[in-house]
C-alpha atoms as a printed R data frame, in Angstrom:
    type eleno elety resid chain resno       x       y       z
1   ATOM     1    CA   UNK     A     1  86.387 137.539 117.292
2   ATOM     2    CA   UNK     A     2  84.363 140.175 119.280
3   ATOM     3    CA   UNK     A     3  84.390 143.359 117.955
4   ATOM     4    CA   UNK     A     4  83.227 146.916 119.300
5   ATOM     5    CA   UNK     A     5  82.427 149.700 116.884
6   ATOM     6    CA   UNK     A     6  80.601 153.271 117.167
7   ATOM     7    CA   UNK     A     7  80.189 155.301 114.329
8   ATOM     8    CA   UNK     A     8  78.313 158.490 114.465
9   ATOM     9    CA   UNK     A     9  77.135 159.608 111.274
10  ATOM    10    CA   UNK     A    10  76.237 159.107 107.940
11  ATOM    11    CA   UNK     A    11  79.382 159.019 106.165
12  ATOM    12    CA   UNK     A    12  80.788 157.261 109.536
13  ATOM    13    CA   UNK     A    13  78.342 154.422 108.997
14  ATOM    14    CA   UNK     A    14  79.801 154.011 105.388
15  ATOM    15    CA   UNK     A    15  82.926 154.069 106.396
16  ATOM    16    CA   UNK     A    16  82.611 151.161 109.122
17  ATOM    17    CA   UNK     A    17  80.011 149.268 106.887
18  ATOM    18    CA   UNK     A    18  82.999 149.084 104.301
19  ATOM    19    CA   UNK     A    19  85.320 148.012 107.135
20  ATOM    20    CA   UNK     A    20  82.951 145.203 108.647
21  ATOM    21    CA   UNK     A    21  83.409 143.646 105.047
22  ATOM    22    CA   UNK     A    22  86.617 143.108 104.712
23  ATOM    23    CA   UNK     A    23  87.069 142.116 108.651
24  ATOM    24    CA   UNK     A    24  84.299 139.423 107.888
25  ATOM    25    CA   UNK     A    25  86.566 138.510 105.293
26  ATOM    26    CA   UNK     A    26  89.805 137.823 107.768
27  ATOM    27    CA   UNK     A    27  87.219 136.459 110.771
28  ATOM    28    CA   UNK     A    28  84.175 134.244 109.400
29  ATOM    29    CA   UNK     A    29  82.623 134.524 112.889
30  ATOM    30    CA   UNK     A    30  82.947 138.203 113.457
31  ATOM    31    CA   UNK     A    31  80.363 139.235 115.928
32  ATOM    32    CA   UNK     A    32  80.720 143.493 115.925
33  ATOM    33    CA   UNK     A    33  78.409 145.622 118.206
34  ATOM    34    CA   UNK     A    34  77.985 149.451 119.431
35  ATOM    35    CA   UNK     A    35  76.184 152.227 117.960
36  ATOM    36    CA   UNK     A    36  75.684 152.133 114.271
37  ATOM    37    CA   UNK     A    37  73.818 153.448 111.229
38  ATOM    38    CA   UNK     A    38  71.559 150.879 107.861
39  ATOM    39    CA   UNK     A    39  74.708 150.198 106.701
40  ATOM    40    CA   UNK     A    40  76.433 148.711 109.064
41  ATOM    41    CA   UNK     A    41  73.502 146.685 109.788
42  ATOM    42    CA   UNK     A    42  73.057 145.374 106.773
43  ATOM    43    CA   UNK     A    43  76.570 143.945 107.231
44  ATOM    44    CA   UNK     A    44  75.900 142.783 109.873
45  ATOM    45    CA   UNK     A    45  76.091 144.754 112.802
46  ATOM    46    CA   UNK     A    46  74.128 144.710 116.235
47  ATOM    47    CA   UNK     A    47  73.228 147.943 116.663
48  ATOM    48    CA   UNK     A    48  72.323 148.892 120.432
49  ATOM    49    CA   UNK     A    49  71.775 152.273 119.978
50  ATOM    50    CA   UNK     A    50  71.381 154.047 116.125
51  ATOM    51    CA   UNK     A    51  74.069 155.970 114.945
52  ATOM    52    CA   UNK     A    52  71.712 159.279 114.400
53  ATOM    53    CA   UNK     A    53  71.722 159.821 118.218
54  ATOM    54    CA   UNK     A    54  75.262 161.218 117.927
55  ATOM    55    CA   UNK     A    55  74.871 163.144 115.157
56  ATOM    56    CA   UNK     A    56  74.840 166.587 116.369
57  ATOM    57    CA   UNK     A    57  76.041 169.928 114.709
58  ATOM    58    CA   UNK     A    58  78.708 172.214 116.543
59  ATOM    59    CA   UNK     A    59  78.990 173.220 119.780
60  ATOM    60    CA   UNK     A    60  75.563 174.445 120.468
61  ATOM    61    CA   UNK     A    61  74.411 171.877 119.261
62  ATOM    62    CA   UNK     A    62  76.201 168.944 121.217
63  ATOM    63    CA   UNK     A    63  75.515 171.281 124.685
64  ATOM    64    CA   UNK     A    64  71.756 170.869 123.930
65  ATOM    65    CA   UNK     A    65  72.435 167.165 123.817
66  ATOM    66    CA   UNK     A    66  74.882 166.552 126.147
67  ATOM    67    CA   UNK     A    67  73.220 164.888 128.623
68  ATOM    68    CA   UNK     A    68  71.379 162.328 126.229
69  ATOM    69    CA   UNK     A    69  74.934 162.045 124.675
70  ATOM    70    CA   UNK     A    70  76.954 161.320 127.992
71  ATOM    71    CA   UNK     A    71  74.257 159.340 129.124
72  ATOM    72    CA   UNK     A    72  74.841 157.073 125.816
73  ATOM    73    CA   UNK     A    73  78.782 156.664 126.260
74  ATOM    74    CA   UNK     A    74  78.432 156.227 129.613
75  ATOM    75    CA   UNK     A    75  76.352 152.611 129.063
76  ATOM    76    CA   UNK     A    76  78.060 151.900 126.393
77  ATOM    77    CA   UNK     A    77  81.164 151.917 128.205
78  ATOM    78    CA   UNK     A    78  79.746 150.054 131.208
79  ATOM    79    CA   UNK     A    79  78.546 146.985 128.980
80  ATOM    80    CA   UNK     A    80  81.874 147.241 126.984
81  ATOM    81    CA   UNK     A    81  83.490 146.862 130.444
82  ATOM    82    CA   UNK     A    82  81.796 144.377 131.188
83  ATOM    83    CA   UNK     A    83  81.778 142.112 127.909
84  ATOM    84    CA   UNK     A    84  85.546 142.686 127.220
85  ATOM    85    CA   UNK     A    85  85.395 142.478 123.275
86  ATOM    86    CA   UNK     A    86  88.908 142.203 121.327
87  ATOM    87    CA   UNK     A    87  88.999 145.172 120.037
88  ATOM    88    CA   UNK     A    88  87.247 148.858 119.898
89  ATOM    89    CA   UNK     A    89  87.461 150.506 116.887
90  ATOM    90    CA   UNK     A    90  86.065 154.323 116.812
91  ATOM    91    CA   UNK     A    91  84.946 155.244 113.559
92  ATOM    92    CA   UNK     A    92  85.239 159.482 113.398
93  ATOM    93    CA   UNK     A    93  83.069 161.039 115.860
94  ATOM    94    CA   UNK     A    94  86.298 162.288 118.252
95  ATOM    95    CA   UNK     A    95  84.416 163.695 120.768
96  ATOM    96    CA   UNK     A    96  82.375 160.871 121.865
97  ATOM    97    CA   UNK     A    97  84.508 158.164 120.555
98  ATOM    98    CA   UNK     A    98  88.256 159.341 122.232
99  ATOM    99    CA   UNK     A    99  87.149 159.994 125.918
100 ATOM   100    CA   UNK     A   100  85.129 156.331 125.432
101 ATOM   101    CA   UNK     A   101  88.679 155.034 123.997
102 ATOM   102    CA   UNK     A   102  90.783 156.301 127.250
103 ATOM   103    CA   UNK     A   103  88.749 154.480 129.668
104 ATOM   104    CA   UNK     A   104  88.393 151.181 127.860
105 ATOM   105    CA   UNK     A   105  92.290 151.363 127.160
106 ATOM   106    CA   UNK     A   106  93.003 152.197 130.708
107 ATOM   107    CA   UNK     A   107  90.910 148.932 131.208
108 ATOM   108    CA   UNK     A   108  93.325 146.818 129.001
109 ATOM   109    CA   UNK     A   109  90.869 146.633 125.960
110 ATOM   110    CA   UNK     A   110  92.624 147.685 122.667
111 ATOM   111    CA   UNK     A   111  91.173 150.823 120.808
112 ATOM   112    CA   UNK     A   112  91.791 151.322 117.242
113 ATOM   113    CA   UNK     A   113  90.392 154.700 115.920
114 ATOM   114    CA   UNK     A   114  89.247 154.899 111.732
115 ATOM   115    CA   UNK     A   115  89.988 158.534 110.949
116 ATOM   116    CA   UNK     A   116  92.162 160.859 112.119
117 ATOM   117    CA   UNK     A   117  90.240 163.629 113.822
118 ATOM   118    CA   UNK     A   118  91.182 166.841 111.866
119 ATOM   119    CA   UNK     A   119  93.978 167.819 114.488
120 ATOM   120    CA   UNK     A   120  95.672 169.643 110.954
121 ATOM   121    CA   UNK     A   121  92.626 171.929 110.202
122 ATOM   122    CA   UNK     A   122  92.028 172.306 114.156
123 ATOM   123    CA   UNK     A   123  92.079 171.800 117.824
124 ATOM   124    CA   UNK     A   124  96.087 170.454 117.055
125 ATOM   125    CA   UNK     A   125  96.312 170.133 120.978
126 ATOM   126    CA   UNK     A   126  94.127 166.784 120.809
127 ATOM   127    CA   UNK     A   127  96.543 165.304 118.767
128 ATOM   128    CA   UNK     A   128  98.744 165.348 122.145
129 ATOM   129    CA   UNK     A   129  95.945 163.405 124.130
130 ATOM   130    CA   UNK     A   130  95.377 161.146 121.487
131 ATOM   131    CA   UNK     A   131  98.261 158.335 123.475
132 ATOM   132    CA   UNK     A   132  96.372 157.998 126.075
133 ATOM   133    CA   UNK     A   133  93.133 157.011 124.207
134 ATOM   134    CA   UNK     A   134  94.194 155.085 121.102
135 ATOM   135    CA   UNK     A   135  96.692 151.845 120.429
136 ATOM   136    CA   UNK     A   136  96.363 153.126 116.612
137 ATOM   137    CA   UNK     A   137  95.610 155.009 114.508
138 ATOM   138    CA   UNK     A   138  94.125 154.555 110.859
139 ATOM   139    CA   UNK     A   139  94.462 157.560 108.695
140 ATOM   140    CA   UNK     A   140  92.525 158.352 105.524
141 ATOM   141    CA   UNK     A   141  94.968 161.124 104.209
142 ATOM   142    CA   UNK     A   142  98.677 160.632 103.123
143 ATOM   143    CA   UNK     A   143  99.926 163.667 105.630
144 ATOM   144    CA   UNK     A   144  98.261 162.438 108.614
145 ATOM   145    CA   UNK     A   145 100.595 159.716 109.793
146 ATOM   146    CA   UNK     A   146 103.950 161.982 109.885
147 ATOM   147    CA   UNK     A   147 101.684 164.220 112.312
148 ATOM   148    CA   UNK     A   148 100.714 161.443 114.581
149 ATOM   149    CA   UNK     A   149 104.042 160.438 115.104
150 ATOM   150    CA   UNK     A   150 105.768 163.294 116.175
151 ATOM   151    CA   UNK     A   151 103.478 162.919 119.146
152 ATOM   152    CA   UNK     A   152 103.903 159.220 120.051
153 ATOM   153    CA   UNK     A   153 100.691 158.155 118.464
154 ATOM   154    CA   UNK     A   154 100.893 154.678 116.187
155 ATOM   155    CA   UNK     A   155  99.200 154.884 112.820
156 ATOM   156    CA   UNK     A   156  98.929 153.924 109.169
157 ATOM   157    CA   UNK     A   157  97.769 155.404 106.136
158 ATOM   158    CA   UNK     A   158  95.273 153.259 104.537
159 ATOM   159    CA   UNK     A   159  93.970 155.500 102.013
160 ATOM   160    CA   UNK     A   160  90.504 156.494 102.301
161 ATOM   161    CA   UNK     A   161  87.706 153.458 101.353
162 ATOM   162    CA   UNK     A   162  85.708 155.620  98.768
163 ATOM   163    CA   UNK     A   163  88.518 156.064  96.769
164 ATOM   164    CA   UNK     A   164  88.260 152.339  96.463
165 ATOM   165    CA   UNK     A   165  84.514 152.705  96.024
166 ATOM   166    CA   UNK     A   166  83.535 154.781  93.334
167 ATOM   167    CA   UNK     A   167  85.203 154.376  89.729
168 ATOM   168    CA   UNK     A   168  87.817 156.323  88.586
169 ATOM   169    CA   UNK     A   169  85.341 156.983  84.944
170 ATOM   170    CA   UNK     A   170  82.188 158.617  86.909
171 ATOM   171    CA   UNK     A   171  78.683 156.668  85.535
172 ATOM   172    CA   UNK     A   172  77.082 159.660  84.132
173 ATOM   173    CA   UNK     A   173  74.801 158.122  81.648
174 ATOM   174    CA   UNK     A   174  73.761 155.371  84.111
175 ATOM   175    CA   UNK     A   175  72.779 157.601  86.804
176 ATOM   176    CA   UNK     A   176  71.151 159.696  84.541
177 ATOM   177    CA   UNK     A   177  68.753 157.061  83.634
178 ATOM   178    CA   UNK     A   178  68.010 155.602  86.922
179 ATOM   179    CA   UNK     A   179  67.276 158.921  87.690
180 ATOM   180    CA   UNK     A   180  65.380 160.149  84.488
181 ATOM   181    CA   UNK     A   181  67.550 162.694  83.369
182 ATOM   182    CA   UNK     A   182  67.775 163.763  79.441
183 ATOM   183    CA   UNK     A   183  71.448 163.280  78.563
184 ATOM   184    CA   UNK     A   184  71.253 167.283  77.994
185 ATOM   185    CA   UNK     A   185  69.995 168.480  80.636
186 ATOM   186    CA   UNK     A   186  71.850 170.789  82.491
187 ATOM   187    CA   UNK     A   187  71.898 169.541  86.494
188 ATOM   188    CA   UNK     A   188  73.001 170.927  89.859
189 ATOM   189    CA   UNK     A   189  72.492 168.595  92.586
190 ATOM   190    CA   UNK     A   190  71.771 170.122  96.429
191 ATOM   191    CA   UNK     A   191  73.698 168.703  98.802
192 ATOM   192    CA   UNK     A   192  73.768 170.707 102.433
193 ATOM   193    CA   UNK     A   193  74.736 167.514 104.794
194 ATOM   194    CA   UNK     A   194  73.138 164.732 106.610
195 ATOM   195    CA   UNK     A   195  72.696 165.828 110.025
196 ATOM   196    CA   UNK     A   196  69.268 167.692 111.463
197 ATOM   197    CA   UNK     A   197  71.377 171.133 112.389
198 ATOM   198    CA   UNK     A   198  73.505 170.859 109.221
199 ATOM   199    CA   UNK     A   199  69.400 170.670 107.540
200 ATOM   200    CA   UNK     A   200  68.569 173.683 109.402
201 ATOM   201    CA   UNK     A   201  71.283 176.032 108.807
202 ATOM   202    CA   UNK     A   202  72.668 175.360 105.393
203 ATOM   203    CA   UNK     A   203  69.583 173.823 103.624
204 ATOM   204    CA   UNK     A   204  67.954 177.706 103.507
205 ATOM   205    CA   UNK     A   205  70.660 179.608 101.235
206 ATOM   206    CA   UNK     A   206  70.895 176.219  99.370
207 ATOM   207    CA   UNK     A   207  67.305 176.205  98.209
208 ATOM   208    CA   UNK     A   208  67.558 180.243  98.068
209 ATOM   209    CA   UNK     A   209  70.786 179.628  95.561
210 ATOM   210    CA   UNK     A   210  68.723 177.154  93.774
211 ATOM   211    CA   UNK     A   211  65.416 180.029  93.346
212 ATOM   212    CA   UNK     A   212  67.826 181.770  92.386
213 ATOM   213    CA   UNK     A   213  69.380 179.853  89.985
214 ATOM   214    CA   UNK     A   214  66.147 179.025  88.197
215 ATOM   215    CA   UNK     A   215  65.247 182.709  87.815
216 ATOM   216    CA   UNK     A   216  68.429 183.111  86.110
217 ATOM   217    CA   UNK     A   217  68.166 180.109  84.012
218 ATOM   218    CA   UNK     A   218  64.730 178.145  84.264
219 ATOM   219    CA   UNK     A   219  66.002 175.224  82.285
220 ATOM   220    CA   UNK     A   220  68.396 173.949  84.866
221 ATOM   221    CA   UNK     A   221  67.246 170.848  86.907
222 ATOM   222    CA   UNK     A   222  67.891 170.456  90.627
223 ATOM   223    CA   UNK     A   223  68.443 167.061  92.489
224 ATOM   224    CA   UNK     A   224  68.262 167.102  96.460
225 ATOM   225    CA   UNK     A   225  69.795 163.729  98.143
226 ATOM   226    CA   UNK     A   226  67.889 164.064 101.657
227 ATOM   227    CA   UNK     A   227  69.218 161.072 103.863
228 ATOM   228    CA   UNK     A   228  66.762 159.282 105.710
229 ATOM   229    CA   UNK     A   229  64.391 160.322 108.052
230 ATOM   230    CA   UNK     A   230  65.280 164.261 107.242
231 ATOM   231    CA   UNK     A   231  62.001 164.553 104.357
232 ATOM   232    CA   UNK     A   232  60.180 166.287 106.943
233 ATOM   233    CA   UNK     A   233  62.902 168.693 107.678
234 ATOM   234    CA   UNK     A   234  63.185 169.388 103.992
235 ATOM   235    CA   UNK     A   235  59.974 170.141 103.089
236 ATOM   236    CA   UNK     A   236  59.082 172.998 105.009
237 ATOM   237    CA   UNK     A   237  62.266 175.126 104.163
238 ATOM   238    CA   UNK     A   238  61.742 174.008 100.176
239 ATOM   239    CA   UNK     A   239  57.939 175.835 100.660
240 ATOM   240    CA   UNK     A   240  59.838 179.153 102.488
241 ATOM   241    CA   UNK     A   241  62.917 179.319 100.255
242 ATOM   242    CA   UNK     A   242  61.902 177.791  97.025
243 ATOM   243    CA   UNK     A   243  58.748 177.829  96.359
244 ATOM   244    CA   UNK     A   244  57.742 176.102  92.526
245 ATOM   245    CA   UNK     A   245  61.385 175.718  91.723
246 ATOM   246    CA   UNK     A   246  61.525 172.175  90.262
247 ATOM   247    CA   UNK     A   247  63.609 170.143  92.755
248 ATOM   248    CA   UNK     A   248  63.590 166.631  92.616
249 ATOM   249    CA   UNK     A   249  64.206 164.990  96.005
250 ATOM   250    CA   UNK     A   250  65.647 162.207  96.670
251 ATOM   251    CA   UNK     A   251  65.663 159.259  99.311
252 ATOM   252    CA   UNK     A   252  69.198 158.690  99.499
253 ATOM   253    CA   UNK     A   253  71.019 158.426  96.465
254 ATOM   254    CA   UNK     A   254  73.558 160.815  96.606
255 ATOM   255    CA   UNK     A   255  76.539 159.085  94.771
256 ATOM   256    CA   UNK     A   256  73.972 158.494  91.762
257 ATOM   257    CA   UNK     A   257  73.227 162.079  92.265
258 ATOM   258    CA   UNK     A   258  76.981 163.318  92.447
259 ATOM   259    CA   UNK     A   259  77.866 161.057  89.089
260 ATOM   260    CA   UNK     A   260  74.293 162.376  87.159
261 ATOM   261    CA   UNK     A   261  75.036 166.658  87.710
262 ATOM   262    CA   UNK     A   262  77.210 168.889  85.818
263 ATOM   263    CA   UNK     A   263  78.014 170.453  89.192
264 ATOM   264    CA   UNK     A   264  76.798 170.782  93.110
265 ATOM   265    CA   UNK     A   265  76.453 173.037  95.625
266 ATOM   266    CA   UNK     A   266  77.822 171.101  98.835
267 ATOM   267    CA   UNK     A   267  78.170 171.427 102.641
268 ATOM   268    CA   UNK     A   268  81.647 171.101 103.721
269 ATOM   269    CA   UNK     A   269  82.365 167.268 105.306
270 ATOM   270    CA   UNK     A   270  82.990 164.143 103.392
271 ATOM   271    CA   UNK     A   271  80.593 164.575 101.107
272 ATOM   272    CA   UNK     A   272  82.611 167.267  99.344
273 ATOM   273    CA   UNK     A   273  85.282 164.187  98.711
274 ATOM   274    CA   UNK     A   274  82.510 162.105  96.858
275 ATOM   275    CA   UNK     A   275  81.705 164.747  94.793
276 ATOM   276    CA   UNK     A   276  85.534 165.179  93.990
277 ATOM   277    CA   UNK     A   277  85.858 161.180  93.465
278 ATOM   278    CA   UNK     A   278  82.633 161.862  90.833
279 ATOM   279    CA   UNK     A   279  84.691 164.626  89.363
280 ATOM   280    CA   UNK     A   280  82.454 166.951  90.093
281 ATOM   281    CA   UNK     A   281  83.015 170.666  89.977
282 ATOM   282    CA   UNK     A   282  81.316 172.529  93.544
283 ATOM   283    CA   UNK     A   283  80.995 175.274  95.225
284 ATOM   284    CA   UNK     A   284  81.251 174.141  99.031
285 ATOM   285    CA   UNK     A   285  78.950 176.310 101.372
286 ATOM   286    CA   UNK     A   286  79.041 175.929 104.927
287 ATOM   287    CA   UNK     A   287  77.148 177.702 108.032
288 ATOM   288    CA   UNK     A   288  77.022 177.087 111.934
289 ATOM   289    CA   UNK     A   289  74.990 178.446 114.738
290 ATOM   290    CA   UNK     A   290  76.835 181.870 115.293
291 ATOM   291    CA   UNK     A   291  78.549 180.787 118.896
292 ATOM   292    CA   UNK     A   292  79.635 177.543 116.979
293 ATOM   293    CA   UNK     A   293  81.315 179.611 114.352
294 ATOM   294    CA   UNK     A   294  82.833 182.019 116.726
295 ATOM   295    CA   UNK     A   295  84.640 179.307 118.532
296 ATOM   296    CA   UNK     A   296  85.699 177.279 115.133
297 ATOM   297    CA   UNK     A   297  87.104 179.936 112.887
298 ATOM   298    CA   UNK     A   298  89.707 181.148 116.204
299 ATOM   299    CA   UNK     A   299  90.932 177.328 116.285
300 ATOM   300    CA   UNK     A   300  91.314 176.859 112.346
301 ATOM   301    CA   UNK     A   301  94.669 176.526 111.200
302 ATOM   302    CA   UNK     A   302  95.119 176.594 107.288
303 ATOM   303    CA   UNK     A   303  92.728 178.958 105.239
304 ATOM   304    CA   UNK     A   304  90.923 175.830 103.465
305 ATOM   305    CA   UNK     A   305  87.880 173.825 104.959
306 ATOM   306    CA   UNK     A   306  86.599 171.699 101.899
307 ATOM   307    CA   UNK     A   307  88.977 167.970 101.596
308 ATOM   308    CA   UNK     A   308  89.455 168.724  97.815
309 ATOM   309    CA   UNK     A   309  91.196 171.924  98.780
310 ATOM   310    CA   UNK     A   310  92.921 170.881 102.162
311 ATOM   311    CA   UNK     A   311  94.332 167.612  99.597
312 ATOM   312    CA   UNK     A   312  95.681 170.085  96.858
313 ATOM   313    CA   UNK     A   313  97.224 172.462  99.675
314 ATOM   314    CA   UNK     A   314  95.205 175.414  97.276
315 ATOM   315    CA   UNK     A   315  91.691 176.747  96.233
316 ATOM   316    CA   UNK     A   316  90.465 174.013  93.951
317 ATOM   317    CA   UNK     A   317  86.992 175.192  94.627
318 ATOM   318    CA   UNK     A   318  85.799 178.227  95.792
319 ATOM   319    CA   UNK     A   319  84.297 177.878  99.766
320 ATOM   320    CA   UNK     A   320  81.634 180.045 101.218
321 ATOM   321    CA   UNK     A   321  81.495 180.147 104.410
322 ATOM   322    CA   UNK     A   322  78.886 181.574 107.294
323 ATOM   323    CA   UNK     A   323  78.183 185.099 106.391
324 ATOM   324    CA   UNK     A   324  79.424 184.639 103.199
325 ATOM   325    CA   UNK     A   325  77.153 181.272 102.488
326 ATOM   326    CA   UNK     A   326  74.379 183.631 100.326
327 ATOM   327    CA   UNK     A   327  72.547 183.026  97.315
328 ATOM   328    CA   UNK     A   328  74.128 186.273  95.728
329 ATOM   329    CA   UNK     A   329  77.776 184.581  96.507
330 ATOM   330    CA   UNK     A   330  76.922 181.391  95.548
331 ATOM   331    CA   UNK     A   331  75.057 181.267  93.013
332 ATOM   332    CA   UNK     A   332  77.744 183.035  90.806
333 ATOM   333    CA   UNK     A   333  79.942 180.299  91.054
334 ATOM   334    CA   UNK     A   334  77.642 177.419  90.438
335 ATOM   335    CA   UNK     A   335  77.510 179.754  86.760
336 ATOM   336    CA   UNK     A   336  80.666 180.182  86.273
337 ATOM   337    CA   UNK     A   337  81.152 176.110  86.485
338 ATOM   338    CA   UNK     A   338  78.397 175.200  84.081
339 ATOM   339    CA   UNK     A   339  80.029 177.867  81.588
340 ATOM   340    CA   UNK     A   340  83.377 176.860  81.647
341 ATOM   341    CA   UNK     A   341  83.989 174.046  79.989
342 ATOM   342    CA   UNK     A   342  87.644 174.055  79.939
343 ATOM   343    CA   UNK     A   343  87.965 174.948  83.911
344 ATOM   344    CA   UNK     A   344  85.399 171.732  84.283
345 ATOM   345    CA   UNK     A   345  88.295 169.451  82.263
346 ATOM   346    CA   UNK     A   346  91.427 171.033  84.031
347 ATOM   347    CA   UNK     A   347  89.587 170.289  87.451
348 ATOM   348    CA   UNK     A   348  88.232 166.551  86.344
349 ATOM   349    CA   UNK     A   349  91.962 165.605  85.719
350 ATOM   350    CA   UNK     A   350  93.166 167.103  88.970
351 ATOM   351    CA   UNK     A   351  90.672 164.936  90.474
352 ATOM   352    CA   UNK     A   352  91.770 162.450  89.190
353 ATOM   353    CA   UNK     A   353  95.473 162.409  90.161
354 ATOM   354    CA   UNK     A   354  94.193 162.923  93.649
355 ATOM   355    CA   UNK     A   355  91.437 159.863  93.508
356 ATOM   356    CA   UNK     A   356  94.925 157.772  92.216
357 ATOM   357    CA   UNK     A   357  96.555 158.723  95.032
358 ATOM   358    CA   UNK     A   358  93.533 157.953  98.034
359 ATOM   359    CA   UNK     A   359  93.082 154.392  96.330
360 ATOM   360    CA   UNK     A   360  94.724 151.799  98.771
361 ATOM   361    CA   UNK     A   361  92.435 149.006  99.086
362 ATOM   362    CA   UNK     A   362  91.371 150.990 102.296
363 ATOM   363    CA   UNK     A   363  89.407 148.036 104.179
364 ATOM   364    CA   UNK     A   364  91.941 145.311 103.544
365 ATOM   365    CA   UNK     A   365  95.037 147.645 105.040
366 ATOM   366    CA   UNK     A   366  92.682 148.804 107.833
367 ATOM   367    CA   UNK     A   367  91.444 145.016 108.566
368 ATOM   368    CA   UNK     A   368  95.474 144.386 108.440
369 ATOM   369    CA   UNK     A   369  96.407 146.809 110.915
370 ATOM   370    CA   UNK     A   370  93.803 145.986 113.404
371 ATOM   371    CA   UNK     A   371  95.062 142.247 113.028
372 ATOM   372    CA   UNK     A   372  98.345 143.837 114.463
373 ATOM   373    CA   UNK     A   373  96.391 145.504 117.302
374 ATOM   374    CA   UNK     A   374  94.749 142.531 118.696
375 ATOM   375    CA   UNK     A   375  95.695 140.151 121.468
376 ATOM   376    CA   UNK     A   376  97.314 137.022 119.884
């Protein structure tokens, strides 16, 4: 069993890491190649070019890298061509991973896609171009299928693999330990995403929330997950925007982060669903380069960006977005969690009934659906 994969991200690398698994399970002698991220080569995978190549931040972003970008999918699809595996599977990334899917379907090579792009929250008109590019379809969310369908797209909700992943009872005391943590300290963990522009724009009011923060109350402990390779990013904006505020950074480790705090301040993405799988009460912050924002907020469609919200169909958690993504916004509502201990129970529980609902045994349903998809 050959398999293709390309997964763009952090969280995409999870995702497709999980996957690999439970394929390995159903085909011994898997061999799976593409572009991928550590975790998917620890399972495993040949990875011909990293996964951190794609990872770009809005549109300015991705026209600054085009050209390296299309120059990527454009050998990848030639060797794909070439070798003929079984079976593509896209993991997220849409805009690289759908135009690659339409010409290696138009070839005869089946094309699976993990994660339906976000054609509810915006840009509904891909959904329509999503035939030509994909044989199915595996959806994370309970609501995405019904949409896929009404425009002749196959797909299946397998239920999203984290749910699977991370315990319903969150391992507070554990990850307080491995981390060093008093059991009464009082922690907000820093979370503003995993990509270099994501560092750039929303690490600043972050760590100027967090000074903040510890002027207000200077017994409150901050933990920073960085993902790899971003330290030096990090470190520079900590000495601008937070100077002797007592951060503790972190290689990695953001789940043991997310299951140690009493709340976080978060970038919007899929990290805002860990933190709501930890039970974790957030504030969700987000903030683009301004010509990325101007083009996003006239193609959004529902009034909620973070996944905790968008699953509830309400305001869960309070979002911050852009202009509005300020210390003096913010940091108001990381309070207001840490003082309420009742709204920190009512929102737990509600987490809960929403963690019940994602758990599917995500890998084997998704491993099961591309079984369908392949040539017998």
């Amino acid at each position: 069993m050959r398999l293709a994969m390309v997964a763009g991200e952090a969280s995409g690398d999870l995702l497709a890491a999980l996957l690999l698994e439970s394929l390995k399970a159903r085909w011994p002698a898997l061999a799976a190649a593409g572009i991928g991220g550590p975790r998917m080569a620890a399972a495993g995978f040949d990875a011909w070019w990293p996964s951190d190549r794609l990872a770009v931040h809005g549109y300015a972003e991705a026209l600054r890298h085009y050209r390296e970008i299309k120059g990527i999918r454009d050998a990848l699809a030639a060797r794909l061509l070439r070798e003929r595996p079984e079976v593509f599977v896209g993991v997220d990334a849409p805009d690289f991973n759908l135009g690659l899917e339409a010409r290696l379907k138009a070839a005869g090579i089946r094309t699976v896609h993990f994660v339906c792009p976000s054609i509810w929250a915006w840009r509904g008109a891909r959904a329509r171009k999503m035939a030509a590019s994909c044989d199915h379809v595996l959806c994370l969310f309970p609501f995405e299928p019904q949409l896929l369908h009404a425009h002749g797209v196959a797909a299946s909700y397998v239920g999203h693999p984290l749910a699977d992943a991370i315990p319903l009872e969150p391992p507070r005391a554990a990850a307080r330990a491995a981390l060093g943590l008093a059991e009464g300290d009082t922690v907000v963990a820093l979370l503003p995403g995993s990509r270099r522009a994501e560092i750039r724009h929303i690490a600043p009011p972050f760590l100027a929330t967090a000074a903040l923060l510890h002027r207000l109350r200077p017994h409150l402990r901050f933990l920073l997950p960085i993902a790899p390779g971003l330290q030096p990013l990090i470190a520079p904006l900590q000495a601008v925007h937070a100077p002797g505020v007592p951060i503790d950074c972190l290689e990695g480790r953001s789940h043991e982060a997310l299951a140690a705090c009493d709340a976080t301040l978060i970038a919007s993405g899929t990290a805002t669903l860990e933190a709501m799988l930890f039970k974790r009460p957030m504030v969700i912050g987000y903030a683009l380069h301004a010509l990325s924002w101007q083009i996003m907020k006239r193609m959004r469609y529902q009034p909620w960006v973070g996944l905790p919200n968008i699953l509830a169909r309400e305001f869960l958690v309070p979002e911050r977005l852009q202009h509005d993504c300020t210390p003096q916004q913010l940091a108001p509502l990381v309070l207001r969690w840490l003082d309420d201990g009742a709204a920190r129970e009512s929102l737990a529980a509600r987490f809960r009934e929403l963690h019940l609902e994602l758990r599917r045994d995500t890998a084997r349903a998704a491993a099961d659906a591309i079984a369908q998809v392949v040539p017998a």
